[in-house]
Amino acid sequence: MKVRIGKRGVIVVPKIVRERLGLKEGMVLDLEVKGDELILRARDLWAELRARGEGTEIDIRMFERELDEAEDKWLERRTENA
């Protein structure tokens, strides 16, 4: 499969690949360079944080909701200023 590098170095991951790997907007991908290869690995940071937060006094799910709300507000402001 081939992809093209767009303006500012943006690479679009084809829909079939996103669906197969369960990639969603906002997910973080690990990028590794090995010689002349780029390696992308999908990570679910929220799942990692939830696992780390098990048994602690911190409510990871509440923290995730707060961050999602803050991101939504930021996107609204950015859209208004565009």
mmCIF file of N, CA and C in Angstrom:
data_model
loop_
_atom_site.group_PDB
_atom_site.id
_atom_site.type_symbol
_atom_site.label_atom_id
_atom_site.label_comp_id
_atom_site.label_asym_id
_atom_site.label_seq_id
_atom_site.Cartn_x
_atom_site.Cartn_y
_atom_site.Cartn_z
ATOM 1 N N MET A 1 0.850 -1.172 0.000
ATOM 2 C CA MET A 1 0.000 0.000 0.000
ATOM 3 C C MET A 1 0.893 1.232 0.000
ATOM 4 N N LYS A 2 0.521 2.202 -0.778
ATOM 5 C CA LYS A 2 1.309 3.434 -0.865
ATOM 6 C C LYS A 2 0.487 4.597 -0.320
ATOM 7 N N VAL A 3 1.184 5.514 0.327
ATOM 8 C CA VAL A 3 0.558 6.753 0.799
ATOM 9 C C VAL A 3 1.439 7.908 0.380
ATOM 10 N N ARG A 4 0.846 9.086 0.301
ATOM 11 C CA ARG A 4 1.578 10.277 -0.128
ATOM 12 C C ARG A 4 1.777 11.197 1.071
ATOM 13 N N ILE A 5 2.906 11.843 1.126
ATOM 14 C CA ILE A 5 3.170 12.834 2.161
ATOM 15 C C ILE A 5 2.623 14.161 1.675
ATOM 16 N N GLY A 6 1.752 14.762 2.469
ATOM 17 C CA GLY A 6 1.133 16.030 2.103
ATOM 18 C C GLY A 6 1.877 17.207 2.696
ATOM 19 N N LYS A 7 1.208 18.358 2.632
ATOM 20 C CA LYS A 7 1.781 19.571 3.206
ATOM 21 C C LYS A 7 2.094 19.338 4.671
ATOM 22 N N ARG A 8 3.153 19.951 5.134
ATOM 23 C CA ARG A 8 3.595 19.869 6.531
ATOM 24 C C ARG A 8 3.903 18.442 6.966
ATOM 25 N N GLY A 9 4.152 17.537 6.008
ATOM 26 C CA GLY A 9 4.546 16.173 6.334
ATOM 27 C C GLY A 9 3.408 15.261 6.760
ATOM 28 N N VAL A 10 2.176 15.654 6.482
ATOM 29 C CA VAL A 10 1.019 14.863 6.895
ATOM 30 C C VAL A 10 0.891 13.604 6.037
ATOM 31 N N ILE A 11 0.698 12.472 6.705
ATOM 32 C CA ILE A 11 0.463 11.199 6.025
ATOM 33 C C ILE A 11 -0.929 10.730 6.424
ATOM 34 N N VAL A 12 -1.758 10.389 5.446
ATOM 35 C CA VAL A 12 -3.104 9.898 5.727
ATOM 36 C C VAL A 12 -3.057 8.372 5.776
ATOM 37 N N VAL A 13 -3.540 7.816 6.889
ATOM 38 C CA VAL A 13 -3.618 6.366 7.020
ATOM 39 C C VAL A 13 -4.924 5.926 6.359
ATOM 40 N N PRO A 14 -4.854 5.054 5.366
ATOM 41 C CA PRO A 14 -6.063 4.638 4.657
ATOM 42 C C PRO A 14 -7.130 4.059 5.597
ATOM 43 N N LYS A 15 -8.391 4.286 5.243
ATOM 44 C CA LYS A 15 -9.515 3.869 6.079
ATOM 45 C C LYS A 15 -9.469 2.375 6.404
ATOM 46 N N ILE A 16 -9.149 1.551 5.423
ATOM 47 C CA ILE A 16 -9.115 0.109 5.657
ATOM 48 C C ILE A 16 -8.098 -0.262 6.741
ATOM 49 N N VAL A 17 -6.983 0.451 6.781
ATOM 50 C CA VAL A 17 -5.953 0.201 7.793
ATOM 51 C C VAL A 17 -6.434 0.706 9.152
ATOM 52 N N ARG A 18 -7.034 1.914 9.171
ATOM 53 C CA ARG A 18 -7.554 2.460 10.437
ATOM 54 C C ARG A 18 -8.577 1.515 11.045
ATOM 55 N N GLU A 19 -9.483 1.007 10.210
ATOM 56 C CA GLU A 19 -10.515 0.094 10.712
ATOM 57 C C GLU A 19 -9.908 -1.211 11.215
ATOM 58 N N ARG A 20 -8.978 -1.762 10.454
ATOM 59 C CA ARG A 20 -8.352 -3.033 10.852
ATOM 60 C C ARG A 20 -7.632 -2.917 12.187
ATOM 61 N N LEU A 21 -6.962 -1.779 12.411
ATOM 62 C CA LEU A 21 -6.185 -1.585 13.639
ATOM 63 C C LEU A 21 -6.968 -0.883 14.744
ATOM 64 N N GLY A 22 -8.189 -0.459 14.437
ATOM 65 C CA GLY A 22 -8.988 0.234 15.446
ATOM 66 C C GLY A 22 -8.463 1.620 15.761
ATOM 67 N N LEU A 23 -7.851 2.272 14.784
ATOM 68 C CA LEU A 23 -7.300 3.610 14.995
ATOM 69 C C LEU A 23 -8.433 4.636 14.982
ATOM 70 N N LYS A 24 -8.412 5.517 15.961
ATOM 71 C CA LYS A 24 -9.415 6.570 16.075
ATOM 72 C C LYS A 24 -8.718 7.920 16.140
ATOM 73 N N GLU A 25 -9.464 8.952 15.781
ATOM 74 C CA GLU A 25 -8.931 10.313 15.863
ATOM 75 C C GLU A 25 -8.460 10.597 17.278
ATOM 76 N N GLY A 26 -7.304 11.193 17.385
ATOM 77 C CA GLY A 26 -6.761 11.560 18.684
ATOM 78 C C GLY A 26 -5.844 10.508 19.291
ATOM 79 N N MET A 27 -5.836 9.301 18.731
ATOM 80 C CA MET A 27 -4.933 8.271 19.249
ATOM 81 C C MET A 27 -3.495 8.675 18.959
ATOM 82 N N VAL A 28 -2.615 8.172 19.791
ATOM 83 C CA VAL A 28 -1.187 8.445 19.628
ATOM 84 C C VAL A 28 -0.534 7.223 19.004
ATOM 85 N N LEU A 29 0.300 7.457 18.020
ATOM 86 C CA LEU A 29 1.069 6.393 17.390
ATOM 87 C C LEU A 29 2.535 6.583 17.738
ATOM 88 N N ASP A 30 3.205 5.482 18.071
ATOM 89 C CA ASP A 30 4.648 5.535 18.279
ATOM 90 C C ASP A 30 5.315 5.480 16.920
ATOM 91 N N LEU A 31 6.273 6.356 16.691
ATOM 92 C CA LEU A 31 7.017 6.386 15.435
ATOM 93 C C LEU A 31 8.457 6.018 15.739
ATOM 94 N N GLU A 32 8.952 5.046 14.995
ATOM 95 C CA GLU A 32 10.338 4.605 15.168
ATOM 96 C C GLU A 32 11.005 4.633 13.798
ATOM 97 N N VAL A 33 12.241 5.059 13.770
ATOM 98 C CA VAL A 33 13.015 5.064 12.532
ATOM 99 C C VAL A 33 14.097 3.997 12.661
ATOM 100 N N LYS A 34 14.086 3.051 11.718
ATOM 101 C CA LYS A 34 15.115 2.009 11.669
ATOM 102 C C LYS A 34 15.719 2.038 10.277
ATOM 103 N N GLY A 35 16.915 2.545 10.196
ATOM 104 C CA GLY A 35 17.555 2.679 8.887
ATOM 105 C C GLY A 35 16.733 3.584 8.003
ATOM 106 N N ASP A 36 16.247 3.040 6.887
ATOM 107 C CA ASP A 36 15.427 3.845 5.984
ATOM 108 C C ASP A 36 13.936 3.506 6.109
ATOM 109 N N GLU A 37 13.536 2.898 7.231
ATOM 110 C CA GLU A 37 12.136 2.523 7.450
ATOM 111 C C GLU A 37 11.502 3.364 8.547
ATOM 112 N N LEU A 38 10.218 3.669 8.359
ATOM 113 C CA LEU A 38 9.404 4.285 9.402
ATOM 114 C C LEU A 38 8.482 3.199 9.940
ATOM 115 N N ILE A 39 8.438 3.060 11.249
ATOM 116 C CA ILE A 39 7.566 2.061 11.867
ATOM 117 C C ILE A 39 6.585 2.799 12.778
ATOM 118 N N LEU A 40 5.295 2.619 12.507
ATOM 119 C CA LEU A 40 4.245 3.209 13.333
ATOM 120 C C LEU A 40 3.588 2.104 14.144
ATOM 121 N N ARG A 41 3.403 2.341 15.444
ATOM 122 C CA ARG A 41 2.714 1.389 16.308
ATOM 123 C C ARG A 41 1.573 2.104 17.009
ATOM 124 N N ALA A 42 0.405 1.495 16.948
ATOM 125 C CA ALA A 42 -0.763 2.065 17.610
ATOM 126 C C ALA A 42 -0.657 1.841 19.112
ATOM 127 N N ARG A 43 -1.040 2.866 19.872
ATOM 128 C CA ARG A 43 -1.071 2.772 21.339
ATOM 129 C C ARG A 43 -2.397 3.312 21.813
ATOM 130 N N ASP A 44 -2.961 2.684 22.790
ATOM 131 C CA ASP A 44 -4.159 3.201 23.438
ATOM 132 C C ASP A 44 -3.716 3.749 24.793
ATOM 133 N N LEU A 45 -3.374 5.033 24.807
ATOM 134 C CA LEU A 45 -2.851 5.648 26.029
ATOM 135 C C LEU A 45 -3.850 5.604 27.167
ATOM 136 N N TRP A 46 -5.139 5.744 26.841
ATOM 137 C CA TRP A 46 -6.146 5.706 27.912
ATOM 138 C C TRP A 46 -6.179 4.333 28.569
ATOM 139 N N ALA A 47 -6.072 3.280 27.787
ATOM 140 C CA ALA A 47 -6.053 1.930 28.360
ATOM 141 C C ALA A 47 -4.817 1.751 29.247
ATOM 142 N N GLU A 48 -3.695 2.295 28.797
ATOM 143 C CA GLU A 48 -2.477 2.211 29.604
ATOM 144 C C GLU A 48 -2.638 2.973 30.914
ATOM 145 N N LEU A 49 -3.223 4.177 30.843
ATOM 146 C CA LEU A 49 -3.431 4.961 32.059
ATOM 147 C C LEU A 49 -4.414 4.286 33.000
ATOM 148 N N ARG A 50 -5.495 3.730 32.427
ATOM 149 C CA ARG A 50 -6.467 3.022 33.261
ATOM 150 C C ARG A 50 -5.799 1.865 34.003
ATOM 151 N N ALA A 51 -4.963 1.110 33.295
ATOM 152 C CA ALA A 51 -4.273 -0.026 33.909
ATOM 153 C C ALA A 51 -3.329 0.445 35.013
ATOM 154 N N ARG A 52 -2.634 1.537 34.767
ATOM 155 C CA ARG A 52 -1.713 2.070 35.782
ATOM 156 C C ARG A 52 -2.464 2.628 36.981
ATOM 157 N N GLY A 53 -3.677 3.137 36.725
ATOM 158 C CA GLY A 53 -4.453 3.765 37.793
ATOM 159 C C GLY A 53 -5.271 2.802 38.630
ATOM 160 N N GLU A 54 -5.309 1.521 38.249
ATOM 161 C CA GLU A 54 -6.062 0.539 39.021
ATOM 162 C C GLU A 54 -5.573 0.530 40.466
ATOM 163 N N GLY A 55 -6.511 0.633 41.383
ATOM 164 C CA GLY A 55 -6.173 0.562 42.802
ATOM 165 C C GLY A 55 -5.664 1.858 43.401
ATOM 166 N N THR A 56 -5.658 2.939 42.632
ATOM 167 C CA THR A 56 -5.215 4.223 43.174
ATOM 168 C C THR A 56 -6.436 5.076 43.508
ATOM 169 N N GLU A 57 -6.208 6.172 44.166
ATOM 170 C CA GLU A 57 -7.293 7.077 44.536
ATOM 171 C C GLU A 57 -7.697 7.987 43.376
ATOM 172 N N ILE A 58 -6.955 7.973 42.292
ATOM 173 C CA ILE A 58 -7.230 8.828 41.138
ATOM 174 C C ILE A 58 -8.279 8.156 40.256
ATOM 175 N N ASP A 59 -9.288 8.914 39.853
ATOM 176 C CA ASP A 59 -10.315 8.395 38.957
ATOM 177 C C ASP A 59 -9.903 8.715 37.522
ATOM 178 N N ILE A 60 -9.296 7.746 36.863
ATOM 179 C CA ILE A 60 -8.769 7.949 35.512
ATOM 180 C C ILE A 60 -9.896 8.287 34.542
ATOM 181 N N ARG A 61 -11.052 7.650 34.692
ATOM 182 C CA ARG A 61 -12.162 7.907 33.768
ATOM 183 C C ARG A 61 -12.648 9.362 33.881
ATOM 184 N N MET A 62 -12.687 9.900 35.098
ATOM 185 C CA MET A 62 -13.074 11.301 35.279
ATOM 186 C C MET A 62 -12.022 12.209 34.632
ATOM 187 N N PHE A 63 -10.762 11.872 34.826
ATOM 188 C CA PHE A 63 -9.679 12.636 34.230
ATOM 189 C C PHE A 63 -9.796 12.624 32.709
ATOM 190 N N GLU A 64 -10.110 11.453 32.133
ATOM 191 C CA GLU A 64 -10.274 11.328 30.684
ATOM 192 C C GLU A 64 -11.426 12.210 30.204
ATOM 193 N N ARG A 65 -12.552 12.210 30.906
ATOM 194 C CA ARG A 65 -13.690 13.058 30.522
ATOM 195 C C ARG A 65 -13.312 14.536 30.564
ATOM 196 N N GLU A 66 -12.596 14.936 31.616
ATOM 197 C CA GLU A 66 -12.178 16.338 31.732
ATOM 198 C C GLU A 66 -11.264 16.735 30.568
ATOM 199 N N LEU A 67 -10.343 15.865 30.204
ATOM 200 C CA LEU A 67 -9.455 16.166 29.081
ATOM 201 C C LEU A 67 -10.219 16.231 27.767
ATOM 202 N N ASP A 68 -11.180 15.319 27.583
ATOM 203 C CA ASP A 68 -11.997 15.335 26.365
ATOM 204 C C ASP A 68 -12.780 16.644 26.270
ATOM 205 N N GLU A 69 -13.349 17.094 27.388
ATOM 206 C CA GLU A 69 -14.104 18.351 27.407
ATOM 207 C C GLU A 69 -13.188 19.530 27.086
ATOM 208 N N ALA A 70 -11.994 19.527 27.665
ATOM 209 C CA ALA A 70 -11.038 20.607 27.400
ATOM 210 C C ALA A 70 -10.630 20.617 25.934
ATOM 211 N N GLU A 71 -10.433 19.426 25.362
ATOM 212 C CA GLU A 71 -10.068 19.342 23.947
ATOM 213 C C GLU A 71 -11.205 19.858 23.070
ATOM 214 N N ASP A 72 -12.450 19.503 23.401
ATOM 215 C CA ASP A 72 -13.605 19.986 22.639
ATOM 216 C C ASP A 72 -13.673 21.509 22.664
ATOM 217 N N LYS A 73 -13.456 22.101 23.826
ATOM 218 C CA LYS A 73 -13.491 23.562 23.948
ATOM 219 C C LYS A 73 -12.373 24.192 23.125
ATOM 220 N N TRP A 74 -11.191 23.579 23.158
ATOM 221 C CA TRP A 74 -10.064 24.087 22.389
ATOM 222 C C TRP A 74 -10.382 24.037 20.890
ATOM 223 N N LEU A 75 -10.967 22.916 20.442
ATOM 224 C CA LEU A 75 -11.318 22.789 19.028
ATOM 225 C C LEU A 75 -12.376 23.812 18.618
ATOM 226 N N GLU A 76 -13.335 24.084 19.490
ATOM 227 C CA GLU A 76 -14.348 25.101 19.214
ATOM 228 C C GLU A 76 -13.709 26.467 19.028
ATOM 229 N N ARG A 77 -12.799 26.828 19.946
ATOM 230 C CA ARG A 77 -12.115 28.118 19.844
ATOM 231 C C ARG A 77 -11.285 28.195 18.575
ATOM 232 N N ARG A 78 -10.627 27.115 18.241
ATOM 233 C CA ARG A 78 -9.782 27.090 17.054
ATOM 234 C C ARG A 78 -10.638 27.253 15.794
ATOM 235 N N THR A 79 -11.799 26.612 15.761
ATOM 236 C CA THR A 79 -12.697 26.719 14.618
ATOM 237 C C THR A 79 -13.244 28.124 14.491
ATOM 238 N N GLU A 80 -13.571 28.740 15.614
ATOM 239 C CA GLU A 80 -14.106 30.116 15.595
ATOM 240 C C GLU A 80 -13.072 31.092 15.072
ATOM 241 N N ASN A 81 -11.789 30.834 15.358
ATOM 242 C CA ASN A 81 -10.720 31.748 14.968
ATOM 243 C C ASN A 81 -10.178 31.458 13.567
ATOM 244 N N ALA A 82 -10.657 30.396 12.945
ATOM 245 C CA ALA A 82 -10.132 30.015 11.619
ATOM 246 C C ALA A 82 -10.737 30.845 10.516
#
